[in-house]
Amino acid sequence: MSSENTLGVDLKNVDVAEKADGRQIPATSSRLQARDITIGYDKRIISESLSVEIPDGAFTVIVGPNACGKSTLLRALSRLLTPNSGSVLLDGKAITSYPAKEVARRLGLLPQSSIAPDGIRVADLVARGRYPHQKLIRQWSKADETAVVAAMESTGVTELSGRLVDELSGGQRQRVWVAMVLAQETPLMLLDEPTTFLDIAYQIDLLELCADLNRTKGRTLVAVLHDLNHACRYADHIIAMKDGQIVAQGPPADIITADLVEDVFGMPCRIIDDPESLTPLVIPLVRRR
Ligand SMILES: Nc1ncnc2c1ncn2[C@@H]1O[C@H](COP(=O)(O)OP(=O)(O)O)[C@@H](O)[C@H]1O
Ligand SMILES: [Mg+2]
């Protein structure tokens, strides 16, 4: 195989790790990392002195109970939230040192809840994902068109293109937002609960799409998911959070144990092998009265 991955990172002189399917990814590099950040809202601190490296070329899933600080971390990693102290580095430089459009060319964020502008139609919302790529002179290019069409196709919203976003179901709307982030075509994608509102088939479709973007396009993905079994099936790397801190991280098979699940979620469980994917499958124990 070529020593260049799709991001143009030369792997010849870098430590490489092999994924389960034999693909090689840099073992030590991280285009996006937080160093010793303290983050919160006003005086309320959510995470203190948190450090994290998002592994390049991997599909990372963040799990943890409600309100433990997952979205807050994603906001800090995407510059929506400025840390009280510490720094977020994007390609080795403080994320704050880039112009906003440059950050948006490298990193796309699907926030947990987004509000569409009043009266906007699906295709127009998806097209907004192209904003960071547009030049002052030439407003709309062939590449923009191709990206929007492909993003709508892969999220199954092509038939909705003329509809008002306000009039869609929760699941349809969620797929339109995902399409907007896809159209942005960034090497790094942060998705906060992308499967919310989706029925089981669309959840799997979306996770397969993420896995495909990761595998075939070399995109680095970070997603917050609530379903631990989906996390175990799709993630290369899981980050488990509790009370604003990272309590465990690593490949699913290494870190998802009954003890960890009980510690993080306070829920007794048994772990068996998923018969389909052979990844850990979390079986909650019946709480007897
Ligand atoms: N905009 C905000 N202003 C004040 N507090 C917030 C805000 N957003 C989240 N919080 C608080 O920060 C904590 C972490 O929230 P969040 O990061 O959204 O958790 P998670 O995504 O893990 O469910 C929660 O206690 C929440 O109430
Ligand atoms: Mg959240």
Coordinates of C-alpha atoms and ligand atoms in Angstrom, one line a residue:
M1 CA 0.0 0.0 0.0
S2 CA 1.1 3.6 -0.6
S3 CA 2.8 5.3 2.3
E4 CA 0.5 8.3 1.9
N5 CA -3.0 8.2 3.3
T6 CA -5.8 10.3 1.9
L7 CA -5.0 13.2 4.1
G8 CA -1.6 13.4 2.5
V9 CA 0.2 12.4 5.8
D10 CA 3.4 10.7 5.0
L11 CA 3.4 7.5 7.0
K12 CA 7.0 6.5 6.1
N13 CA 8.6 8.0 9.1
V14 CA 5.8 7.9 11.5
D15 CA 4.9 5.2 14.0
V16 CA 2.0 3.4 12.6
A17 CA -0.7 1.4 14.2
E18 CA -2.7 -1.2 12.3
K19 CA -6.5 -1.2 12.5
A20 CA -8.4 -4.4 12.7
D21 CA -8.8 -4.5 8.9
G22 CA -5.1 -4.0 8.3
R23 CA -5.2 -0.3 7.5
Q24 CA -2.4 1.7 8.9
I25 CA -2.9 4.9 10.7
P26 CA -0.3 7.1 12.5
A27 CA 0.0 5.8 16.0
T28 CA 1.0 8.9 17.7
S29 CA -0.2 11.9 15.7
S30 CA -3.1 14.0 16.6
R31 CA -4.2 16.9 14.5
L32 CA -6.7 17.9 17.3
Q33 CA -5.9 17.9 20.9
A34 CA -6.7 19.6 24.2
R35 CA -3.9 20.4 26.6
D36 CA -4.8 20.8 30.2
I37 CA -8.0 22.7 29.5
T38 CA -10.4 23.9 32.1
I39 CA -13.8 24.5 30.6
G40 CA -17.2 25.6 31.8
Y41 CA -19.9 28.3 31.8
D42 CA -19.4 31.5 33.6
K43 CA -18.0 30.5 37.0
R44 CA -19.3 26.9 36.8
I45 CA -16.4 24.6 35.9
I46 CA -17.4 21.4 34.0
S47 CA -14.0 19.9 33.3
E48 CA -10.8 20.8 35.0
S49 CA -7.3 20.3 33.6
L50 CA -8.6 17.9 30.9
S51 CA -6.2 16.7 28.2
V52 CA -7.2 14.6 25.2
E53 CA -5.7 13.6 21.9
I54 CA -8.0 12.7 19.1
P55 CA -6.2 10.0 17.1
D56 CA -5.8 10.8 13.4
G57 CA -7.6 8.6 11.0
A58 CA -9.6 6.9 13.6
F59 CA -13.3 6.8 14.5
T60 CA -13.5 7.9 18.1
V61 CA -16.7 7.6 20.1
I62 CA -17.3 9.6 23.4
V63 CA -19.6 7.9 25.9
G64 CA -20.7 9.0 29.3
P65 CA -23.8 9.8 31.4
N66 CA -26.1 12.8 30.7
A67 CA -24.5 16.1 31.7
C68 CA -21.0 14.7 32.3
G69 CA -19.5 17.2 29.9
K70 CA -19.4 15.5 26.5
S71 CA -20.9 18.4 24.5
T72 CA -18.9 20.9 26.5
L73 CA -15.7 19.1 25.4
L74 CA -16.8 19.0 21.7
R75 CA -17.6 22.7 21.9
A76 CA -14.1 23.5 23.3
L77 CA -12.5 21.2 20.6
S78 CA -14.3 23.1 17.9
R79 CA -13.7 26.6 19.3
L80 CA -17.3 27.4 20.2
L81 CA -16.2 27.6 23.8
T82 CA -13.0 29.2 25.0
P83 CA -11.2 27.4 27.8
N84 CA -10.6 29.3 31.0
S85 CA -7.1 27.9 30.9
G86 CA -5.1 25.5 28.7
S87 CA -5.3 25.3 25.0
V88 CA -6.8 23.4 22.1
L89 CA -4.3 22.7 19.3
L90 CA -5.3 22.2 15.7
D91 CA -2.5 20.9 13.5
G92 CA 0.0 21.9 16.1
K93 CA -1.1 25.5 16.5
A94 CA -3.6 27.1 18.9
I95 CA -7.0 26.8 17.4
T96 CA -7.6 30.5 18.3
S97 CA -4.8 31.5 16.0
Y98 CA -6.7 30.5 12.8
P99 CA -9.2 32.6 11.0
A100 CA -12.7 31.2 11.5
K101 CA -13.1 30.1 7.9
E102 CA -9.8 28.2 8.0
V103 CA -11.0 26.3 11.1
A104 CA -14.2 25.5 9.3
R105 CA -12.2 24.1 6.3
R106 CA -10.4 21.7 8.6
L107 CA -13.0 20.8 11.2
G108 CA -16.8 20.3 11.0
L109 CA -19.1 20.2 14.0
L110 CA -22.6 18.8 14.2
P111 CA -23.9 20.4 17.4
Q112 CA -26.3 18.5 19.7
S113 CA -29.2 20.8 18.8
S114 CA -29.2 23.2 15.9
I115 CA -31.8 25.7 14.9
A116 CA -32.3 26.3 11.2
P117 CA -32.9 29.8 9.9
D118 CA -36.7 30.5 9.5
G119 CA -38.1 29.4 6.1
I120 CA -35.0 27.7 4.8
R121 CA -35.2 24.8 2.4
V122 CA -33.3 21.6 2.7
A123 CA -30.9 22.1 -0.2
D124 CA -30.1 25.7 0.9
L125 CA -29.3 24.5 4.4
V126 CA -27.0 21.8 3.1
A127 CA -25.4 24.3 0.8
R128 CA -24.4 26.4 3.8
G129 CA -21.9 23.7 4.6
R130 CA -19.9 25.0 1.6
Y131 CA -19.5 28.5 3.0
P132 CA -15.9 28.0 4.3
H133 CA -14.8 26.9 0.7
Q134 CA -16.3 29.8 -1.1
K135 CA -14.1 32.5 -2.5
L136 CA -15.0 36.1 -2.6
I137 CA -15.0 36.3 -6.4
R138 CA -16.4 32.9 -7.5
Q139 CA -19.3 32.3 -5.2
W140 CA -20.6 28.8 -6.2
S141 CA -18.4 26.3 -7.9
K142 CA -18.8 22.9 -9.5
A143 CA -17.0 21.4 -6.4
D144 CA -19.6 23.0 -4.2
E145 CA -22.4 21.5 -6.3
T146 CA -20.8 18.1 -6.3
A147 CA -20.3 18.1 -2.5
V148 CA -23.9 19.1 -1.8
V149 CA -25.4 16.5 -4.1
A150 CA -23.1 13.8 -2.7
A151 CA -23.9 14.8 0.9
M152 CA -27.6 14.7 0.3
E153 CA -27.4 11.4 -1.5
S154 CA -25.4 9.7 1.2
T155 CA -27.8 10.8 4.0
G156 CA -30.9 10.0 2.0
V157 CA -32.3 13.5 1.9
T158 CA -32.2 14.1 -1.8
E159 CA -36.0 13.7 -2.1
L160 CA -36.5 16.3 0.6
S161 CA -34.4 18.9 -1.1
G162 CA -37.2 21.4 -1.8
R163 CA -38.9 20.9 1.5
L164 CA -38.9 23.5 4.4
V165 CA -36.6 22.3 7.1
D166 CA -39.1 23.4 9.8
E167 CA -41.7 21.0 8.4
L168 CA -39.5 17.9 8.6
S169 CA -39.7 15.1 11.2
G170 CA -37.0 15.1 13.9
G171 CA -35.2 12.2 12.1
Q172 CA -35.4 13.8 8.7
R173 CA -34.1 17.1 10.1
Q174 CA -31.2 15.4 11.8
R175 CA -30.1 13.8 8.5
V176 CA -30.2 17.2 6.8
W177 CA -27.9 18.6 9.5
V178 CA -25.6 15.7 9.0
A179 CA -25.6 16.4 5.3
M180 CA -24.6 20.0 5.9
V181 CA -21.6 18.9 7.9
L182 CA -20.7 16.3 5.2
A183 CA -20.9 18.9 2.5
Q184 CA -18.3 20.9 4.4
E185 CA -15.8 18.1 3.5
T186 CA -13.5 18.6 6.4
P187 CA -10.8 16.1 7.3
L188 CA -12.0 16.2 10.9
M189 CA -15.6 15.8 11.8
L190 CA -17.1 16.1 15.3
L191 CA -20.7 14.8 15.6
D192 CA -22.6 15.4 18.8
E193 CA -25.3 12.6 19.1
P194 CA -25.7 12.3 15.4
T195 CA -28.1 9.3 15.8
T196 CA -30.6 11.1 18.0
F197 CA -34.2 11.0 16.6
L198 CA -33.2 8.4 14.0
D199 CA -35.0 5.0 13.8
I200 CA -32.8 1.9 14.2
A201 CA -32.2 1.5 10.5
Y202 CA -31.2 5.1 9.9
Q203 CA -28.9 4.9 13.0
I204 CA -27.1 2.0 11.5
D205 CA -27.0 3.7 8.0
L206 CA -25.4 6.8 9.6
L207 CA -22.8 4.8 11.5
E208 CA -22.0 2.8 8.4
L209 CA -21.6 6.1 6.5
C210 CA -19.3 7.4 9.2
A211 CA -17.3 4.1 9.1
D212 CA -17.1 4.4 5.3
L213 CA -15.9 8.1 5.5
N214 CA -13.3 7.0 7.9
R215 CA -12.1 3.9 6.0
T216 CA -12.3 5.1 2.4
K217 CA -11.7 8.8 2.8
G218 CA -9.4 8.8 5.8
R219 CA -11.6 11.2 7.7
T220 CA -11.0 11.5 11.4
L221 CA -14.3 11.2 13.2
V222 CA -15.4 11.9 16.7
A223 CA -19.0 11.1 17.7
V224 CA -20.9 11.3 21.0
L225 CA -23.2 8.2 21.1
H226 CA -25.4 6.9 23.9
D227 CA -25.7 3.4 22.6
L228 CA -22.7 1.6 24.0
N229 CA -23.2 -1.4 21.7
H230 CA -23.1 0.9 18.7
A231 CA -20.0 2.5 20.1
C232 CA -18.3 -0.9 20.5
R233 CA -19.2 -1.9 17.0
Y234 CA -18.1 1.2 15.2
A235 CA -15.4 2.9 17.3
D236 CA -11.7 2.3 16.9
H237 CA -11.2 4.4 20.1
I238 CA -13.6 5.0 22.9
I239 CA -13.4 7.8 25.4
A240 CA -15.5 7.2 28.5
M241 CA -16.3 10.3 30.5
K242 CA -17.7 10.9 34.0
D243 CA -18.0 14.1 35.9
G244 CA -16.1 16.1 33.4
Q245 CA -13.1 13.8 33.3
I246 CA -11.9 11.0 31.1
V247 CA -12.0 7.8 33.1
A248 CA -10.9 5.3 30.4
Q249 CA -9.9 5.4 26.7
G250 CA -8.8 2.9 24.2
P251 CA -10.1 0.2 21.8
P252 CA -13.6 -1.0 22.8
A253 CA -12.5 -4.6 23.6
D254 CA -9.9 -3.3 26.0
I255 CA -11.9 -0.8 28.0
I256 CA -15.6 -1.8 27.9
T257 CA -15.9 -4.0 30.9
A258 CA -18.7 -4.6 33.4
D259 CA -16.8 -2.7 36.0
L260 CA -16.3 0.3 33.8
V261 CA -19.9 0.4 32.8
E262 CA -21.0 0.2 36.4
D263 CA -18.5 2.8 37.5
V264 CA -19.5 5.3 34.7
F265 CA -23.2 4.7 34.4
G266 CA -24.0 3.1 37.8
M267 CA -25.6 0.2 36.0
P268 CA -24.8 -3.4 36.6
C269 CA -24.3 -5.4 33.4
R270 CA -22.8 -8.4 31.8
I271 CA -20.6 -8.2 28.7
I272 CA -20.8 -10.8 26.0
D273 CA -19.5 -11.0 22.5
D274 CA -21.8 -9.4 19.9
P275 CA -22.6 -12.4 17.8
E276 CA -22.5 -10.4 14.6
S277 CA -19.4 -8.2 15.1
L278 CA -17.6 -10.0 18.0
T279 CA -17.3 -6.7 19.7
P280 CA -18.4 -6.2 23.4
L281 CA -22.2 -6.3 23.8
V282 CA -23.5 -4.8 27.0
I283 CA -26.4 -6.7 28.6
P284 CA -28.0 -4.7 31.5
L285 CA -28.8 -6.9 34.4
V286 CA -32.4 -7.0 35.6
R287 CA -32.8 -4.8 38.6
R288 CA -34.9 -7.1 40.9
R289 CA -37.3 -5.4 43.2
Ligands
LIG1 N1 -24.9 26.9 27.9 C1 -24.8 26.4 29.2 N2 -24.8 27.2 30.3 C2 -24.6 26.8 31.5 N3 -24.5 25.5 31.8 C3 -24.4 24.6 30.8 C4 -24.6 25.0 29.4 N4 -24.5 23.9 28.6 C5 -24.4 22.9 29.4 N5 -24.3 23.3 30.7 C6 -24.1 22.4 31.9 O1 -22.8 21.7 31.8 C7 -22.9 20.4 32.2 C8 -22.4 19.5 31.1 O2 -23.3 19.6 30.0 P1 -23.0 18.9 28.6 O3 -21.6 19.1 28.3 O4 -24.0 19.4 27.7 O5 -23.2 17.4 29.0 P2 -23.4 16.1 28.1 O6 -23.2 16.5 26.7 O7 -22.4 15.1 28.6 O8 -24.8 15.6 28.4 C9 -24.3 20.1 32.6 O9 -24.5 20.2 34.0 C10 -25.1 21.3 31.9 O10 -26.2 21.6 32.7
MG2 MG -24.5 16.5 25.1

